[in-house]
Amino acid sequence: MRFRVSHIQRIKKSRFPRFRMPVPKDLQDRIGKTEIVGSLGTTDPDEAIAKATQLKLEWKQRFRDMRDEIAGERLAAAPQIVDRFIRTIADKQYGDIDGAIHALKRAIAYRLMVSWGPHAYLEYELSQIFGGVPDDDNWFEDAFDEDGDIVPEEARPALVREMLLLHWNPHTFGAGYNAAIRFLQQSRRWGVLRLEVLMAEEFTGTTIGHQGALYEAVAESLVERIMTFRSSQWDERLLEEPAAPSERPTATTSAPVIASVPSEVVASASDWHNVGRRYQSTHTLTAALQRWKESMAPGESAVTETTRSVERFVDLFGDKHVAQITPDDLFDYRDFLTTMPAGISLPAVRASGTTLRDHVERLHAEELKREAEAEKKGVELPTPRRLSPQSVKKDIGGLSAIFSAVLSERWIVTNPADKIPVDGYSKKRKVFPLKPSMMKELFESPLFTGCEGRAGLKRTRVGPYVFQDALYWSFLFGATSGHRLSEVAEALVTDVEEGLGPDGETIVGIFVLDAKNEDSRRVILVHPKLLELGFLDYVRAREKNNATHLFDLPKGGSKKLSEHVNGYLDKMVVDDRRYVFHSLRHEFADRSEVNISVEVSKKIMGHARGRLYGLGAPLHHAAKELEKLDLEFIDWDRLMAAVERAKAK
């Protein structure tokens, strides 16, 4: 007798057929078996089918119930996951729970307030809270406004005032971060905590994911844990009602008051916004452009792009007084740019004796004429080229930067270009630091331990060769100095300098133009381990061959190198858009905070305002600090052996 129903199996040595159903893999540990098997206790086919069908339904329901139980257990475990995470980073990085929670709160509050954007950060003088102005890398391109509305604009002055009052008092230091995180707790925008949840996943070995119920439960538990934590250093009486500056306790020898709160911060929230417009009838947009250049000292490329934005706006609407420019003007400007054909040169338009608006209208008329003729002939024309959404966003962003600059001068009271949406524009993706396991996997890959050949996939396959070129050194510099990729891509052979420190040690630096500030130079310190791998031998070989640049790269070098290194990461480490070469820079920043002083770490990464000009004694301290860096994920002996084998071959 044959049964054609699934889950029914006929056994030769048994009168009765049996029920057989596989257990889903995610439930096998809980059930303790890989399949459900049992006799159906009947020889009647119809009865066997009925019993098997019923058992199948019952087991499916039991599987659903078990998954619900597991999900509930995982959600209930969120507080324990958070506690394990905090204890682990306290033991490994911060020494105690106080230090770990202070660091977490500072990082979250910093992220919330950086999301207001660079100009708001400067306007509210947040460097008094966080100890400096963020590097350009921290903003990403226009990504800062993604979570900027968590703290409403009208609440920001009072928030900054409260944070400063608590921050500058040694008996309440760090408590002010709670005031910022409270807005996150109320908004329940747990996506802000992606990095912290990722760290909890890594440190506890728990699979959490980047979204879903467990992610939200862990994020919420983390915020609740740090918000309810009370530091042993705080004076609880002062936390009940922060004292005004004149009422702050006097400094003590153990915890001196660092500085007084600036008077403008102590002003009420209404005073902050109800400021008068100074000289509003005389300042035009062109004058505002000049003021922006003077106050912000932007780079050459930023000046070129923003000046072009102003010239376009003036050509369309005239050189209006900044106080008279409205959001409607900016929406009209956006709509014009969106429909404007790409590749138009404003100087060429003016040289032809016409205006930008008339020129664009003529081009549109010509497009319509060509489309009509093509339709008659049954020919399909390519879509006319337009400015990309990114270009439109950048153009409006240039005007917004100007308005923000003169807003701080009180020429205007609001930024008319703030939050002008652009269809099709997508924010730059978030970048996560590489995990320790990823760093280990990278430096155990064929690029460093021996590959099959130089080109294409041969670089990813095991073989006898080691090619010390741009790809090889870029990853090593990323791990040991956290450089920007563009810096080494554009470095010259003559930028490499060798000197001796006070103790006779060799110090090597690559002096490069700072990609974020064309008027300054910074130095990439070469870690001693890279010297052991033969970096100076590589440089001398380049000199012998009369090479100009440190690396041979095709046209568009920085972009091509970026494609190359990111392609290698995708193939050999992780194919995830959140992890790119820049992830090494973030990973270096996190790692350097553990072993290296903050000031030196900033200088090594090019964040610090002070620059390192000379070799020898001026760099001696920084070089010594660099040697403290944790590089356990790299097996240097293995890399050295691979280099020696390749040389011998």
XYZ file of C-alpha atoms in Angstrom:
649
model
C 0.000 0.000 0.000
C 1.457 3.390 -1.006
C 0.648 6.679 0.672
C 0.933 9.856 -1.392
C 0.637 12.253 1.533
C 3.746 13.961 2.917
C 4.917 12.963 6.404
C 3.598 9.384 6.020
C 6.172 6.639 5.633
C 5.638 2.925 5.012
C 7.958 0.571 6.980
C 8.579 -2.928 5.567
C 8.777 -4.662 8.943
C 5.724 -2.956 10.414
C 1.998 -3.367 9.761
C 1.421 0.304 10.493
C 2.710 3.298 8.530
C 4.472 5.946 10.579
C 4.410 9.719 10.831
C 7.679 11.494 10.024
C 8.301 15.240 10.078
C 11.646 17.127 10.136
C 12.287 19.583 12.977
C 13.318 23.090 11.816
C 17.004 23.689 12.425
C 16.409 26.601 14.790
C 14.333 24.350 17.088
C 16.396 21.161 17.032
C 18.371 22.020 20.174
C 15.219 22.815 22.129
C 13.358 19.664 21.032
C 16.442 17.469 21.211
C 15.993 15.709 17.896
C 16.152 16.394 14.175
C 12.796 14.817 13.261
C 9.509 13.756 14.779
C 8.787 10.037 14.202
C 5.941 7.826 15.461
C 3.564 5.049 14.463
C 0.153 6.051 13.165
C -1.371 2.862 14.684
C -3.658 2.006 11.774
C -3.603 0.153 8.476
C -6.517 2.111 7.043
C -5.160 4.637 4.489
C -7.856 7.273 5.081
C -7.444 7.071 8.855
C -3.653 7.256 8.505
C -3.939 10.356 6.310
C -6.316 11.997 8.775
C -4.013 11.244 11.730
C -0.906 12.436 9.852
C -2.634 15.658 8.805
C -3.709 16.335 12.387
C -0.207 15.621 13.740
C 1.311 17.892 11.111
C -0.977 20.783 12.153
C -0.296 20.166 15.847
C 3.459 20.125 15.395
C 3.427 23.257 13.258
C 1.520 25.032 16.021
C 3.995 23.709 18.592
C 6.869 25.031 16.465
C 5.202 28.446 16.365
C 4.665 28.391 20.119
C 8.294 27.414 20.703
C 9.518 30.266 18.513
C 7.314 32.666 20.461
C 8.773 31.290 23.702
C 12.323 31.690 22.397
C 11.601 35.227 21.232
C 10.144 36.078 24.617
C 13.150 34.592 26.395
C 15.533 36.553 24.174
C 13.649 39.784 24.812
C 13.642 39.096 28.539
C 17.408 38.549 28.359
C 18.039 42.053 26.960
C 18.922 43.575 30.379
C 21.360 40.721 31.056
C 22.964 41.253 27.622
C 23.396 44.940 28.422
C 24.891 44.232 31.858
C 27.370 41.715 30.382
C 28.320 44.214 27.693
C 28.945 47.024 30.181
C 30.895 44.768 32.548
C 33.043 43.520 29.671
C 34.019 46.953 28.356
C 34.530 48.128 31.941
C 37.034 45.321 32.526
C 38.751 45.535 29.144
C 38.793 49.255 28.419
C 37.680 51.605 31.185
C 38.687 50.016 34.475
C 35.319 50.332 36.218
C 31.589 50.654 35.599
C 31.724 54.412 36.216
C 34.172 54.892 33.361
C 32.336 52.566 30.980
C 28.931 54.189 31.456
C 30.415 57.688 31.290
C 32.031 56.786 27.930
C 28.790 55.310 26.576
C 26.737 58.328 27.613
C 29.252 60.744 26.195
C 29.327 58.896 22.849
C 25.521 58.833 22.570
C 25.059 62.472 23.592
C 27.834 63.472 21.188
C 26.139 61.618 18.319
C 22.795 63.271 19.066
C 24.286 66.764 19.101
C 26.592 66.255 16.124
C 23.421 65.357 14.211
C 22.421 69.029 14.468
C 25.099 69.746 11.882
C 28.482 71.519 11.940
C 27.103 75.029 12.051
C 24.785 74.369 14.982
C 27.679 72.632 16.749
C 29.718 75.815 16.417
C 26.792 78.115 17.179
C 26.078 76.447 20.510
C 29.807 76.116 21.260
C 29.455 72.413 21.996
C 33.234 72.071 22.073
C 32.929 73.285 25.675
C 31.103 70.044 26.435
C 32.877 67.568 24.173
C 36.372 69.040 24.153
C 36.783 70.005 20.507
C 35.274 70.363 17.061
C 34.596 67.089 15.213
C 36.742 66.141 12.272
C 35.021 66.446 8.889
C 34.785 62.632 8.745
C 32.318 62.681 11.645
C 29.691 64.580 9.678
C 29.699 62.490 6.493
C 28.095 64.300 3.580
C 24.772 65.788 4.716
C 24.135 62.748 6.917
C 24.100 64.863 10.052
C 20.439 65.808 9.661
C 19.188 62.204 9.715
C 18.586 62.219 13.480
C 18.799 65.956 14.026
C 15.117 66.288 14.880
C 15.368 64.061 17.965
C 16.231 67.207 19.909
C 13.878 69.912 18.557
C 15.521 73.212 17.664
C 13.471 75.101 20.237
C 14.745 72.816 23.013
C 18.436 73.055 22.167
C 19.385 76.296 23.991
C 17.936 75.083 27.272
C 19.543 71.659 26.810
C 22.987 73.162 26.173
C 22.589 75.449 29.173
C 21.670 72.541 31.464
C 24.506 70.375 30.172
C 27.088 73.119 30.683
C 25.890 73.906 34.199
C 26.320 70.237 35.126
C 29.428 69.651 33.056
C 31.532 72.448 34.484
C 30.832 71.384 38.063
C 33.208 68.635 39.256
C 30.462 67.278 41.525
C 28.059 66.715 38.604
C 30.524 66.103 35.771
C 28.985 63.767 33.175
C 25.433 64.030 34.503
C 24.584 66.512 31.778
C 24.724 63.777 29.150
C 21.502 62.407 30.659
C 19.715 65.588 29.632
C 20.486 64.911 25.945
C 19.824 61.164 26.093
C 16.425 61.839 27.662
C 15.238 63.118 24.252
C 16.338 59.842 22.652
C 14.516 57.884 25.341
C 11.319 59.824 24.652
C 11.584 59.529 20.869
C 12.423 55.780 20.962
C 14.545 56.236 17.816
C 16.732 53.262 18.643
C 18.488 53.327 15.289
C 20.808 55.946 16.803
C 22.342 53.170 18.916
C 23.439 50.964 16.011
C 27.087 51.165 17.014
C 26.472 50.387 20.698
C 24.233 47.411 19.886
C 26.828 46.157 17.397
C 29.455 46.383 20.155
C 27.147 44.531 22.560
C 26.747 41.807 19.955
C 30.512 41.557 19.504
C 31.477 41.655 23.207
C 28.793 39.245 24.450
C 28.770 36.832 21.510
C 24.992 37.238 21.213
C 23.293 37.434 17.819
C 21.183 40.601 17.951
C 20.984 41.906 14.400
C 20.546 45.446 13.154
C 16.792 45.668 13.590
C 13.884 43.756 15.045
C 12.427 43.196 18.489
C 15.643 42.048 20.191
C 17.601 44.972 18.770
C 15.029 47.401 20.144
C 14.904 45.620 23.498
C 18.696 45.769 23.887
C 18.816 49.415 22.813
C 16.030 50.385 25.200
C 17.614 48.411 28.056
C 20.958 50.084 27.416
C 19.444 53.563 27.607
C 17.489 52.680 30.749
C 20.631 51.226 32.355
C 22.830 54.244 31.740
C 20.076 56.734 32.592
C 19.396 55.149 35.988
C 23.091 54.731 36.836
C 24.361 57.080 39.546
C 28.062 57.861 39.585
C 29.864 57.704 42.910
C 31.424 61.076 42.036
C 28.154 62.988 41.880
C 26.626 65.145 44.568
C 22.968 64.084 44.456
C 21.817 67.332 46.066
C 23.129 69.321 43.122
C 21.448 67.002 40.645
C 18.017 67.747 42.043
C 18.282 71.359 40.820
C 21.485 72.495 39.058
C 22.931 75.563 40.703
C 23.269 78.818 38.811
C 26.842 79.874 38.025
C 27.023 82.263 40.954
C 25.806 79.538 43.330
C 28.235 76.800 42.265
C 30.338 75.286 45.031
C 33.845 76.650 45.308
C 36.677 74.629 43.827
C 38.271 71.914 45.903
C 41.784 70.602 45.698
C 40.529 67.200 44.578
C 38.194 68.416 41.849
C 38.741 72.008 40.729
C 36.119 73.896 38.751
C 37.521 74.113 35.237
C 35.868 77.334 34.066
C 32.799 79.454 34.445
C 29.779 79.017 32.199
C 29.707 81.623 29.415
C 27.098 84.279 30.113
C 25.424 83.883 26.709
C 24.725 80.235 27.513
C 23.067 81.146 30.780
C 20.613 83.375 28.917
C 17.098 82.027 28.642
C 15.938 80.045 25.655
C 13.707 82.883 24.496
C 16.602 85.361 24.654
C 18.657 83.068 22.472
C 16.186 83.190 19.592
C 14.668 86.669 19.955
C 17.759 88.456 18.674
C 17.651 91.571 16.576
C 18.592 91.644 12.908
C 21.756 93.702 12.609
C 22.105 95.857 9.467
C 19.523 93.707 7.744
C 18.870 96.277 5.035
C 22.482 96.417 3.805
C 23.775 92.845 3.701
C 23.251 91.071 0.364
C 23.796 87.430 -0.452
C 27.109 88.310 -2.096
C 28.215 90.055 1.102
C 27.108 86.996 3.086
C 29.257 84.807 0.822
C 32.276 86.940 1.651
C 31.468 86.799 5.371
C 31.215 82.991 5.178
C 34.666 82.813 3.563
C 36.166 84.995 6.291
C 34.530 83.284 9.269
C 34.667 79.626 8.187
C 37.935 79.637 6.174
C 36.656 76.835 3.876
C 38.855 74.879 1.474
C 39.362 75.870 -2.149
C 36.905 73.344 -3.571
C 34.187 74.395 -1.112
C 34.699 78.057 -2.057
C 34.449 77.236 -5.769
C 31.247 75.211 -5.421
C 29.535 77.620 -3.010
C 30.450 80.663 -5.098
C 28.878 78.949 -8.099
C 25.681 78.396 -6.070
C 25.533 82.088 -5.130
C 26.147 83.208 -8.717
C 23.334 80.962 -9.970
C 20.947 82.228 -7.307
C 21.838 85.885 -8.001
C 21.399 85.387 -11.744
C 17.890 84.010 -11.143
C 16.617 86.185 -8.279
C 19.022 89.098 -8.017
C 21.479 89.882 -5.216
C 18.782 90.033 -2.554
C 19.319 91.096 1.036
C 19.806 87.925 3.059
C 17.080 88.938 5.514
C 14.610 89.063 2.606
C 15.398 85.609 1.193
C 12.594 83.193 2.077
C 12.190 79.398 2.027
C 9.903 79.873 -0.998
C 12.872 81.372 -2.864
C 14.909 78.287 -2.022
C 12.132 75.925 -3.143
C 11.907 77.834 -6.454
C 15.695 77.611 -6.778
C 15.589 73.860 -6.095
C 12.869 73.315 -8.713
C 14.877 75.266 -11.295
C 18.034 73.220 -10.633
C 16.088 69.953 -10.799
C 14.902 70.660 -14.349
C 18.060 72.448 -15.552
C 20.097 70.526 -18.163
C 23.474 69.370 -16.889
C 26.757 70.818 -18.102
C 25.752 74.497 -18.270
C 28.573 76.983 -17.688
C 27.260 80.214 -16.191
C 30.236 82.315 -17.394
C 29.609 81.036 -20.955
C 25.902 81.886 -20.655
C 26.715 85.411 -19.510
C 29.274 85.811 -22.284
C 26.524 85.027 -24.799
C 24.586 88.043 -23.524
C 21.650 86.172 -21.994
C 20.484 85.101 -18.534
C 20.566 81.639 -17.034
C 16.767 81.439 -16.964
C 16.410 82.440 -20.637
C 19.174 80.050 -21.646
C 17.517 77.114 -19.881
C 14.113 77.945 -21.376
C 15.702 77.920 -24.852
C 17.289 74.526 -24.176
C 13.940 73.146 -22.985
C 12.249 74.405 -26.153
C 14.910 72.692 -28.273
C 14.419 69.441 -26.329
C 10.653 69.538 -26.961
C 11.225 70.155 -30.663
C 13.626 67.184 -30.924
C 11.189 64.953 -29.028
C 8.350 65.890 -31.384
C 10.468 65.143 -34.446
C 11.632 61.842 -32.975
C 8.057 60.817 -32.194
C 7.058 61.421 -35.806
C 9.911 59.201 -36.975
C 9.193 56.556 -34.337
C 12.650 57.038 -32.825
C 13.283 56.924 -29.088
C 15.685 59.601 -27.825
C 17.893 59.135 -24.733
C 16.684 60.811 -21.550
C 18.035 64.382 -21.355
C 20.807 64.807 -18.797
C 19.899 66.705 -15.647
C 21.767 67.633 -12.498
C 21.872 64.664 -10.141
C 19.945 64.861 -6.851
C 23.335 64.869 -5.084
C 24.449 67.904 -7.091
C 21.219 69.755 -6.341
C 21.532 68.920 -2.642
C 25.150 70.096 -2.587
C 24.194 73.347 -4.348
C 21.488 74.135 -1.801
C 23.818 72.983 0.972
C 26.306 75.658 -0.076
C 23.684 78.365 0.375
C 22.632 76.816 3.673
C 26.244 77.009 4.899
C 26.311 80.729 4.118
C 23.015 81.347 5.891
C 24.241 79.410 8.935
C 27.389 81.530 9.081
C 25.528 84.842 9.013
C 22.882 83.448 11.364
C 25.595 83.347 14.024
C 26.329 87.000 13.144
C 22.626 87.794 13.713
C 22.163 89.117 10.208
C 19.158 86.785 10.025
C 17.122 84.857 12.598
C 16.414 81.668 10.627
C 18.127 79.691 7.886
C 15.783 79.745 4.841
C 17.644 76.844 3.214
C 17.238 74.545 6.202
C 15.590 71.185 5.437
C 14.825 71.805 1.762
C 14.048 68.277 0.468
C 15.424 67.021 -2.856
C 13.668 64.157 -4.625
C 15.927 61.186 -5.268
C 18.624 62.288 -2.858
C 19.898 59.581 -0.549
C 22.147 60.187 2.390
C 25.643 58.819 2.450
C 25.671 55.397 3.986
C 26.741 54.821 7.541
C 30.165 53.330 8.027
C 30.895 50.942 10.890
C 34.362 50.207 12.293
C 35.742 46.790 11.417
C 35.341 44.226 14.189
C 38.467 42.646 15.745
C 37.645 39.365 14.015
C 37.472 41.187 10.664
C 40.845 42.854 11.239
C 42.382 39.467 11.988
C 40.806 37.939 8.884
C 42.084 40.799 6.718
C 45.710 40.445 7.786
C 45.610 36.658 7.498
C 44.471 36.913 3.858
C 46.679 36.115 0.820
C 47.529 39.785 0.254
C 49.802 39.605 3.316
C 50.581 35.906 3.699
C 51.184 34.986 0.049
C 49.016 35.171 -3.057
C 48.861 33.578 -6.503
C 49.578 36.708 -8.535
C 49.242 40.485 -8.737
C 46.187 40.878 -10.955
C 42.474 40.375 -10.249
C 41.368 37.300 -8.362
C 44.930 35.979 -8.168
C 45.467 38.479 -5.362
C 42.799 36.711 -3.306
C 44.137 33.174 -3.778
C 46.858 31.508 -1.741
C 50.246 31.446 -3.449
C 53.953 32.280 -3.053
C 53.947 36.006 -3.912
C 53.760 39.186 -1.806
C 53.404 42.470 -3.708
C 54.217 45.486 -1.557
C 52.242 48.102 -3.457
C 49.457 50.612 -2.807
C 46.955 47.927 -1.780
C 49.415 46.271 0.624
C 50.684 49.416 2.349
C 47.278 51.156 2.455
C 45.763 48.492 4.703
C 48.824 48.495 6.957
C 48.783 52.289 7.260
C 45.054 52.118 8.000
C 45.642 49.708 10.887
C 48.653 51.541 12.338
C 47.876 55.231 11.753
C 44.215 55.536 10.708
C 45.074 57.614 7.637
C 42.668 58.879 4.999
C 43.004 56.918 1.790
C 43.320 60.059 -0.342
C 46.413 61.103 1.614
C 48.587 58.142 0.639
C 47.048 57.961 -2.842
C 48.413 61.437 -3.580
C 51.678 61.178 -1.583
C 54.974 61.819 -3.361
C 58.215 59.932 -2.866
C 59.738 63.205 -1.647
C 57.042 63.389 1.055
C 58.748 60.512 2.910
C 61.279 61.748 5.454
C 63.564 59.756 7.712
C 65.128 61.016 10.925
C 66.494 60.038 14.319
C 64.811 60.510 17.646
C 66.579 61.582 20.877
C 67.336 57.941 21.696
C 68.797 57.198 18.276
C 65.672 55.427 17.038
C 64.577 55.756 13.418
C 61.462 57.854 12.896
C 59.822 57.909 9.459
C 56.946 60.133 8.427
C 55.002 60.771 5.233
C 54.259 64.492 5.001
C 51.125 64.968 2.908
C 48.700 67.720 2.075
C 45.710 67.447 4.361
C 42.856 66.386 2.068
C 40.404 68.284 4.294
C 42.390 71.525 4.403
C 44.470 72.475 1.376
C 46.444 75.045 3.375
C 47.911 72.618 5.900
C 50.083 69.530 5.899
C 50.034 66.578 8.245
C 52.325 63.681 8.854
C 51.510 59.982 8.703
C 53.826 58.329 11.199
C 55.176 55.021 9.893
C 54.915 52.336 12.565
C 58.247 50.529 13.334
C 56.680 47.219 12.269
C 56.194 48.600 8.769
C 59.871 49.507 8.674
C 60.679 45.893 9.559
C 58.495 44.772 6.648
C 60.666 46.861 4.315
C 58.829 50.145 3.788
C 62.064 52.124 3.457
C 63.399 49.559 0.991
C 60.231 50.106 -1.033
C 60.730 53.904 -0.963
C 64.388 53.626 -2.022
C 63.409 51.377 -4.914
C 60.903 54.032 -6.036
C 63.634 56.686 -5.834
C 66.011 54.513 -7.854
C 63.355 54.184 -10.576
C 62.854 57.990 -10.583
C 59.219 57.575 -9.552
C 57.388 60.766 -8.607
C 54.520 59.348 -6.548
C 54.789 56.895 -3.706
C 52.410 54.519 -5.502
C 51.695 53.741 -9.137
C 47.994 54.404 -9.600
C 45.899 54.926 -12.762
C 44.240 58.228 -13.590
C 41.813 59.190 -10.850
C 44.202 57.596 -8.383
C 42.363 58.170 -5.104
C 39.058 56.911 -6.488
C 40.677 53.914 -8.181
C 42.566 52.986 -5.022
C 39.310 53.242 -3.065
C 37.619 50.856 -5.504
C 40.583 48.494 -5.255
C 40.772 48.308 -1.450
C 36.998 48.140 -1.005
C 36.780 45.388 -3.604
C 39.390 43.389 -1.700
C 37.478 43.874 1.569
C 34.285 42.665 -0.110
C 35.938 39.506 -1.421
C 38.087 38.561 1.551
C 36.488 39.999 4.706
C 32.859 41.148 4.523
C 30.555 41.996 1.621
C 28.517 44.620 3.459
C 28.145 48.258 2.355
C 28.589 49.425 5.942
C 32.187 48.204 5.936
C 34.620 50.009 3.635
C 38.236 51.133 3.865
C 37.141 54.106 5.973
C 36.028 51.510 8.544
C 39.724 51.031 9.361
C 39.960 54.703 10.310
C 37.010 54.363 12.684
C 38.425 51.124 14.081
C 41.784 52.824 14.656
C 40.091 55.714 16.459
C 38.283 53.324 18.822
C 41.396 51.217 19.444
C 43.788 54.127 19.920
C 41.622 55.577 22.705
C 42.503 52.574 24.866
C 46.302 52.793 24.748
C 47.232 56.203 23.349
C 46.628 59.652 24.787
C 43.707 61.446 23.144
C 45.828 64.389 22.018
C 48.436 62.206 20.311
C 45.740 60.023 18.753
C 44.140 63.117 17.227
C 47.466 64.295 15.852
C 48.260 60.893 14.366
C 44.863 60.813 12.633
C 45.059 64.439 11.505
C 42.212 65.649 13.748
C 44.210 67.993 15.941
C 44.498 71.683 15.176
C 48.212 71.638 16.001
C 50.348 70.135 13.242
C 53.528 68.055 13.423
C 56.135 69.734 11.246
C 59.507 68.114 11.945
C 61.026 64.732 12.513
C 63.240 63.779 15.457
C 62.429 65.295 18.825
C 59.105 66.963 17.843
C 57.720 63.557 16.805
C 59.548 61.483 19.397
C 56.678 61.465 21.882
C 54.046 60.668 19.238
C 56.195 57.840 17.835
C 56.625 56.329 21.293
C 52.874 56.528 21.871
C 52.249 54.828 18.539
C 54.271 51.811 19.693
C 51.726 51.276 22.508
C 48.993 50.590 19.953
C 47.310 47.186 20.256
C 48.029 45.258 17.039
C 47.430 41.721 18.280
C 45.271 40.931 15.245
C 48.389 41.004 13.011
C 50.843 38.094 13.111
C 53.955 40.093 12.231
C 56.237 37.034 12.123
C 53.954 35.438 9.555
C 53.924 38.594 7.419
C 57.712 38.882 7.642
C 58.156 35.218 6.678
C 55.871 35.721 3.662
C 57.959 38.707 2.530
C 61.209 36.728 2.887
C 59.771 33.757 0.939
C 58.636 36.070 -1.845
C 62.086 37.705 -2.042
C 63.785 34.315 -2.209
C 61.471 33.189 -5.018
